[in-house]
PDB file of C-alpha atoms in Angstrom:
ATOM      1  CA  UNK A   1      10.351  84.498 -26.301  1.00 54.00           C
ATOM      2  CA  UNK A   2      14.000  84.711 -26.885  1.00 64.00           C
ATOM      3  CA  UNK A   3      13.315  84.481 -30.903  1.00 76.00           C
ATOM      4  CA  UNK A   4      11.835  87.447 -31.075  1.00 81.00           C
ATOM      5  CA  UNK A   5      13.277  91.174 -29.638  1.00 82.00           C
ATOM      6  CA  UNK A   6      11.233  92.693 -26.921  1.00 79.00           C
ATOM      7  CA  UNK A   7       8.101  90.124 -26.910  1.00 78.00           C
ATOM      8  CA  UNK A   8       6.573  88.510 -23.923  1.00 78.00           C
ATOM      9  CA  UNK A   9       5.139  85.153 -23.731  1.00 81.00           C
ATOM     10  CA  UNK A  10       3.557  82.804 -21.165  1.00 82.00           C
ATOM     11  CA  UNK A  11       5.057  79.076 -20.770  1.00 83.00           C
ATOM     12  CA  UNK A  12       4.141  77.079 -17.389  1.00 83.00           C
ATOM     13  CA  UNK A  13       6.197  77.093 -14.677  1.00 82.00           C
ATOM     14  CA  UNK A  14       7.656  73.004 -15.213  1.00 83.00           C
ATOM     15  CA  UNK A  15       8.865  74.581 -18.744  1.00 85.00           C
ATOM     16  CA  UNK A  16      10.349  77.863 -17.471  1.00 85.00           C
ATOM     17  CA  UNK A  17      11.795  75.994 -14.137  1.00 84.00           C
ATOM     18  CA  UNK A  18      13.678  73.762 -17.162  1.00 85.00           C
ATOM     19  CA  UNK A  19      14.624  76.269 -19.542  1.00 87.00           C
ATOM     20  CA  UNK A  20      15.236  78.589 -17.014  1.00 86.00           C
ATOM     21  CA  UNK A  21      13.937  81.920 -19.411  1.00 84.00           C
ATOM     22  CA  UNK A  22      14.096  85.728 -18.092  1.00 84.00           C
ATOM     23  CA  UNK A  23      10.827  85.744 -15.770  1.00 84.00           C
ATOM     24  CA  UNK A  24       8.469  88.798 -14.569  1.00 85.00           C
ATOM     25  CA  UNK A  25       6.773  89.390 -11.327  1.00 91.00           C
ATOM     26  CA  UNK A  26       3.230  89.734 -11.403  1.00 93.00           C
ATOM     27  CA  UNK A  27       1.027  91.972  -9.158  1.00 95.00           C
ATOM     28  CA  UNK A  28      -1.887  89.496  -7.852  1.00 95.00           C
ATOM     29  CA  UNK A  29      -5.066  90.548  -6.570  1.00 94.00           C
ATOM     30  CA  UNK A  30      -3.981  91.983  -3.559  1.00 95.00           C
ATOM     31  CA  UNK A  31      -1.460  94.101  -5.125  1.00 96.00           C
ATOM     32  CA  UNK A  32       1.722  92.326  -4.265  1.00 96.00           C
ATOM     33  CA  UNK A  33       4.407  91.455  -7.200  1.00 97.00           C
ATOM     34  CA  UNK A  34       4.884  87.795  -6.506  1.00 96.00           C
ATOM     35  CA  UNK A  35       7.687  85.040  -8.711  1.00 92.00           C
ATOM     36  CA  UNK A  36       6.673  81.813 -10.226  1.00 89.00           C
ATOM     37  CA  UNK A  37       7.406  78.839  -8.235  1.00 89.00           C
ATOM     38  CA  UNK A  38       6.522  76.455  -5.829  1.00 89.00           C
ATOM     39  CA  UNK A  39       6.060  78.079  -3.011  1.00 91.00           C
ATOM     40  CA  UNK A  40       3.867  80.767  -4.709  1.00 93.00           C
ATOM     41  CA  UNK A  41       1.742  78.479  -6.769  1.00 91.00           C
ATOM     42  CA  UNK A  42       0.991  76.491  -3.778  1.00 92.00           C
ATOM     43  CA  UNK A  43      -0.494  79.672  -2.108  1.00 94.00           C
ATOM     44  CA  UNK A  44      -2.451  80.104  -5.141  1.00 93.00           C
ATOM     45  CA  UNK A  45      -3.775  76.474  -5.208  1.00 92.00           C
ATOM     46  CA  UNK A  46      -4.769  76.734  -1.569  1.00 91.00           C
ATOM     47  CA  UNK A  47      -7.376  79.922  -2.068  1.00 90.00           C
ATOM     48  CA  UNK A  48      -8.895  78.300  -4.993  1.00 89.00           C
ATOM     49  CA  UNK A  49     -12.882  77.852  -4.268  1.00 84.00           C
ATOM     50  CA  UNK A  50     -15.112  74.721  -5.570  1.00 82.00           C
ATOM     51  CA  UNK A  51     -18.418  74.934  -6.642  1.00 78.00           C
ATOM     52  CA  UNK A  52     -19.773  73.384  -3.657  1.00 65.00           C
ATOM     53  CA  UNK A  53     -19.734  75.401  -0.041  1.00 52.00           C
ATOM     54  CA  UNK A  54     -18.887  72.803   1.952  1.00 58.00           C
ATOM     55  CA  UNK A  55     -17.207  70.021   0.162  1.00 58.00           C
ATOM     56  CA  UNK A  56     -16.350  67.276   2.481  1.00 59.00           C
ATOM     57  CA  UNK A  57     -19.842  66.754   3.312  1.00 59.00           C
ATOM     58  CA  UNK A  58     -21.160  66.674  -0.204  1.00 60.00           C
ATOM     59  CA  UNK A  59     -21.780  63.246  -1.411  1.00 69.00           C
ATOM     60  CA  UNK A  60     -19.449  63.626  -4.572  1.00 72.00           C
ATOM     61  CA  UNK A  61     -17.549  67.005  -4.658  1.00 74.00           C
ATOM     62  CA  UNK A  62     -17.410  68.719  -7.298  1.00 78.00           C
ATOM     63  CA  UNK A  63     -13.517  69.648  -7.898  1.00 83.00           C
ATOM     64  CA  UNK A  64     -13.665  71.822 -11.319  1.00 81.00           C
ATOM     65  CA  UNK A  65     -12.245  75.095 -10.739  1.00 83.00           C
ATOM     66  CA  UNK A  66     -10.884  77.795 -12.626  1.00 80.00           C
ATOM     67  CA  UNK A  67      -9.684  80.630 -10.174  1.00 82.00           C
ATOM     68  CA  UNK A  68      -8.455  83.439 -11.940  1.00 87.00           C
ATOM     69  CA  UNK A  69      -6.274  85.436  -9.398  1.00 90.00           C
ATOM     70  CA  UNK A  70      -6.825  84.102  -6.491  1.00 90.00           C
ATOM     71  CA  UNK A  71      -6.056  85.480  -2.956  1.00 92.00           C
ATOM     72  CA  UNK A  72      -3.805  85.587  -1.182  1.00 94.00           C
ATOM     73  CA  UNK A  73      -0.521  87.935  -0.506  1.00 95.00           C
ATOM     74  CA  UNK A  74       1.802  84.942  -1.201  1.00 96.00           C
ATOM     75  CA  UNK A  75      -0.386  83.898  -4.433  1.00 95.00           C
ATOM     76  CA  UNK A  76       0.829  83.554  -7.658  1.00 93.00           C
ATOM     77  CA  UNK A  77      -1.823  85.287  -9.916  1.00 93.00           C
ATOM     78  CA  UNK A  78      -1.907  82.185 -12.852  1.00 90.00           C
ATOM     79  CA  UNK A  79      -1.794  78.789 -11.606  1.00 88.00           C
ATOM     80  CA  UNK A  80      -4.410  76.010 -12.343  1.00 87.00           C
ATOM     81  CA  UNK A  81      -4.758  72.568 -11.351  1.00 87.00           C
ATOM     82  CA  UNK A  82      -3.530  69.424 -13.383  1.00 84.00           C
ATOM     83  CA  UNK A  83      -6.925  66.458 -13.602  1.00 84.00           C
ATOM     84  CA  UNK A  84      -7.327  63.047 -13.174  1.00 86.00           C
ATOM     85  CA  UNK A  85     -10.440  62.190 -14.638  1.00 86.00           C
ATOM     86  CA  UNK A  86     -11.979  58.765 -13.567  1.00 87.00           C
ATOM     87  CA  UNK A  87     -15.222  57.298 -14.389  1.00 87.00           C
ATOM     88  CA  UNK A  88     -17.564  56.777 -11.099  1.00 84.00           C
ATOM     89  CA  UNK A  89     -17.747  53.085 -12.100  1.00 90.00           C
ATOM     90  CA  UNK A  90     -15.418  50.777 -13.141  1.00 91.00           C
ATOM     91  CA  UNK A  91     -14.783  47.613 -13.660  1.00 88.00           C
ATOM     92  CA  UNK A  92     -14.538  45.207 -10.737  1.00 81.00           C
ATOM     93  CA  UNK A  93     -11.011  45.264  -9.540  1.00 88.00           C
ATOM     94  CA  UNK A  94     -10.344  48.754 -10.797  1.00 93.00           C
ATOM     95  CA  UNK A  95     -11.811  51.086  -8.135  1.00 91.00           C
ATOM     96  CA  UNK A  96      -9.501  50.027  -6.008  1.00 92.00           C
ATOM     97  CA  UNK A  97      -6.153  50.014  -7.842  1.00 93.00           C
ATOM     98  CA  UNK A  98      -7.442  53.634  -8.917  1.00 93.00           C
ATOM     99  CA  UNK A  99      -8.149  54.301  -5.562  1.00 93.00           C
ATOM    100  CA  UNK A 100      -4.829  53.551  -4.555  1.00 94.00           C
ATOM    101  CA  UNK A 101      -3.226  55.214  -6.922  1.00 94.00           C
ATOM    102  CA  UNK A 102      -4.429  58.432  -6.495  1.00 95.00           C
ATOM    103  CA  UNK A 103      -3.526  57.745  -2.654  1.00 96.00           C
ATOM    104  CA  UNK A 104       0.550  57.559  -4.275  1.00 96.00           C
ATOM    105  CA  UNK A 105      -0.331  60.649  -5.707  1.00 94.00           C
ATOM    106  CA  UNK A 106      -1.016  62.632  -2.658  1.00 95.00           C
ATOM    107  CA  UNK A 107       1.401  60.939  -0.313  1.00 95.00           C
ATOM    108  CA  UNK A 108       4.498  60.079  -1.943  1.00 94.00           C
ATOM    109  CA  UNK A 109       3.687  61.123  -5.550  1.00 93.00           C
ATOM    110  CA  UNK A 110       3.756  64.852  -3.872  1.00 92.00           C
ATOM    111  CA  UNK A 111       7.289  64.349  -3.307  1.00 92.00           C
ATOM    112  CA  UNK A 112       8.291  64.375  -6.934  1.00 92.00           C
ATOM    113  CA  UNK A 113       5.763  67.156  -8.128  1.00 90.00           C
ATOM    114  CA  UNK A 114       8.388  69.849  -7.945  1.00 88.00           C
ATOM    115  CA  UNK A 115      11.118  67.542 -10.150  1.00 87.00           C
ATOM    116  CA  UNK A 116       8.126  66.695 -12.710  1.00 87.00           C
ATOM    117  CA  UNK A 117       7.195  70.240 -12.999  1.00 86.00           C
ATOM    118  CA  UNK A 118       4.332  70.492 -10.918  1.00 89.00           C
ATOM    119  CA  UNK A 119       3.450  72.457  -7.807  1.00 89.00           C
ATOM    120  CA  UNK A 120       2.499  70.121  -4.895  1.00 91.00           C
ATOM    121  CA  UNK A 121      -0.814  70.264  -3.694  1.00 92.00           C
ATOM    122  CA  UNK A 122      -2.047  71.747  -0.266  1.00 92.00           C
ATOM    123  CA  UNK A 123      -3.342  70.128   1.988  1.00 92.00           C
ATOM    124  CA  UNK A 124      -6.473  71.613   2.104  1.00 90.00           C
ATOM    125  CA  UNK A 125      -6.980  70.108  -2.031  1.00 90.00           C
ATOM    126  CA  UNK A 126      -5.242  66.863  -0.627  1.00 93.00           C
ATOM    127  CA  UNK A 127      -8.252  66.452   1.641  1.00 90.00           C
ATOM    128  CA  UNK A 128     -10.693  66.996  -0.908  1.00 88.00           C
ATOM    129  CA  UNK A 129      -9.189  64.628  -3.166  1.00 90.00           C
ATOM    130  CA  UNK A 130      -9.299  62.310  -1.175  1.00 91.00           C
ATOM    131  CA  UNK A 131     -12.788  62.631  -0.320  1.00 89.00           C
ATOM    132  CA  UNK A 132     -13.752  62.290  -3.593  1.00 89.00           C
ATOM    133  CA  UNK A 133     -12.022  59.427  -4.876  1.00 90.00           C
ATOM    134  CA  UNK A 134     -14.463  57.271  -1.818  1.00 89.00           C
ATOM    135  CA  UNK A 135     -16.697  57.484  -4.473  1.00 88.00           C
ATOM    136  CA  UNK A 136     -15.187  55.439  -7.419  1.00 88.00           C
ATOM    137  CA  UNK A 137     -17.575  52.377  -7.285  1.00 86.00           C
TER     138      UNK A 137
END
């Protein structure tokens, strides 16, 4: 971006919150111009739909999404989610230290997502996440 005169580029936003590069605002769907960041990628996280309707009654949810410009006045128009990809069954023994970790993840694990580069999740995702991970065997 800074190499080359007058060109545009896209880096995520743990990269540009490092390197600190010139940044746009970009319109989202509902026509508001809207900054990177935490704040704005968390609004953007929290509209994102999952293939199932109603997820917490599902017997595994299924928590693959790509929303492209989501909703949302406050939403960041790019933002995606980061996976952790677990098999269903595991070892003995492993479910649970899995289990637990993912638990770190979305209590105090959240607290360094912002230093790490990452936008915390809302709560709304927390809650499916942690539905989901009930069924590691």
């Amino acid at each position: 971006m800074r190499q080359t005169e007058g060109a545009i580029g896209y880096v995520e936003w743990g990269y540009a919150k490092l390197t600190r590069p010139p940044t746009a605002l970009l319109e989202n769907r509902d026509g508001k111009f809207v900054r990177a960041g935490a704040e704005s990628g968390k609004a953007a996280l929290s509209n994102v739909t999952f293939p199932s309707s109603n997820l917490l009654q599902s017997d595994v949810p299924d928590l693959r999404s790509w929303e492209f410009d989501p909703v949302g006045e406050a939403s960041y128009p790019i933002a995606s989610f980061t996976w952790l990809i677990f098999p269903k069954k595991m070892p003995a023994g492993q479910s649970e230290v899995v289990r637990r970790l993912v638990e770190y993840c979305l209590t105090d694990g959240q607290s360094l997502a912002e230093r790490m580069g990452y936008i915390p999740l809302p709560e709304n995702v927390v809650a499916l996440v942690r539905h989901a991970v009930q069924f590691i065997e």
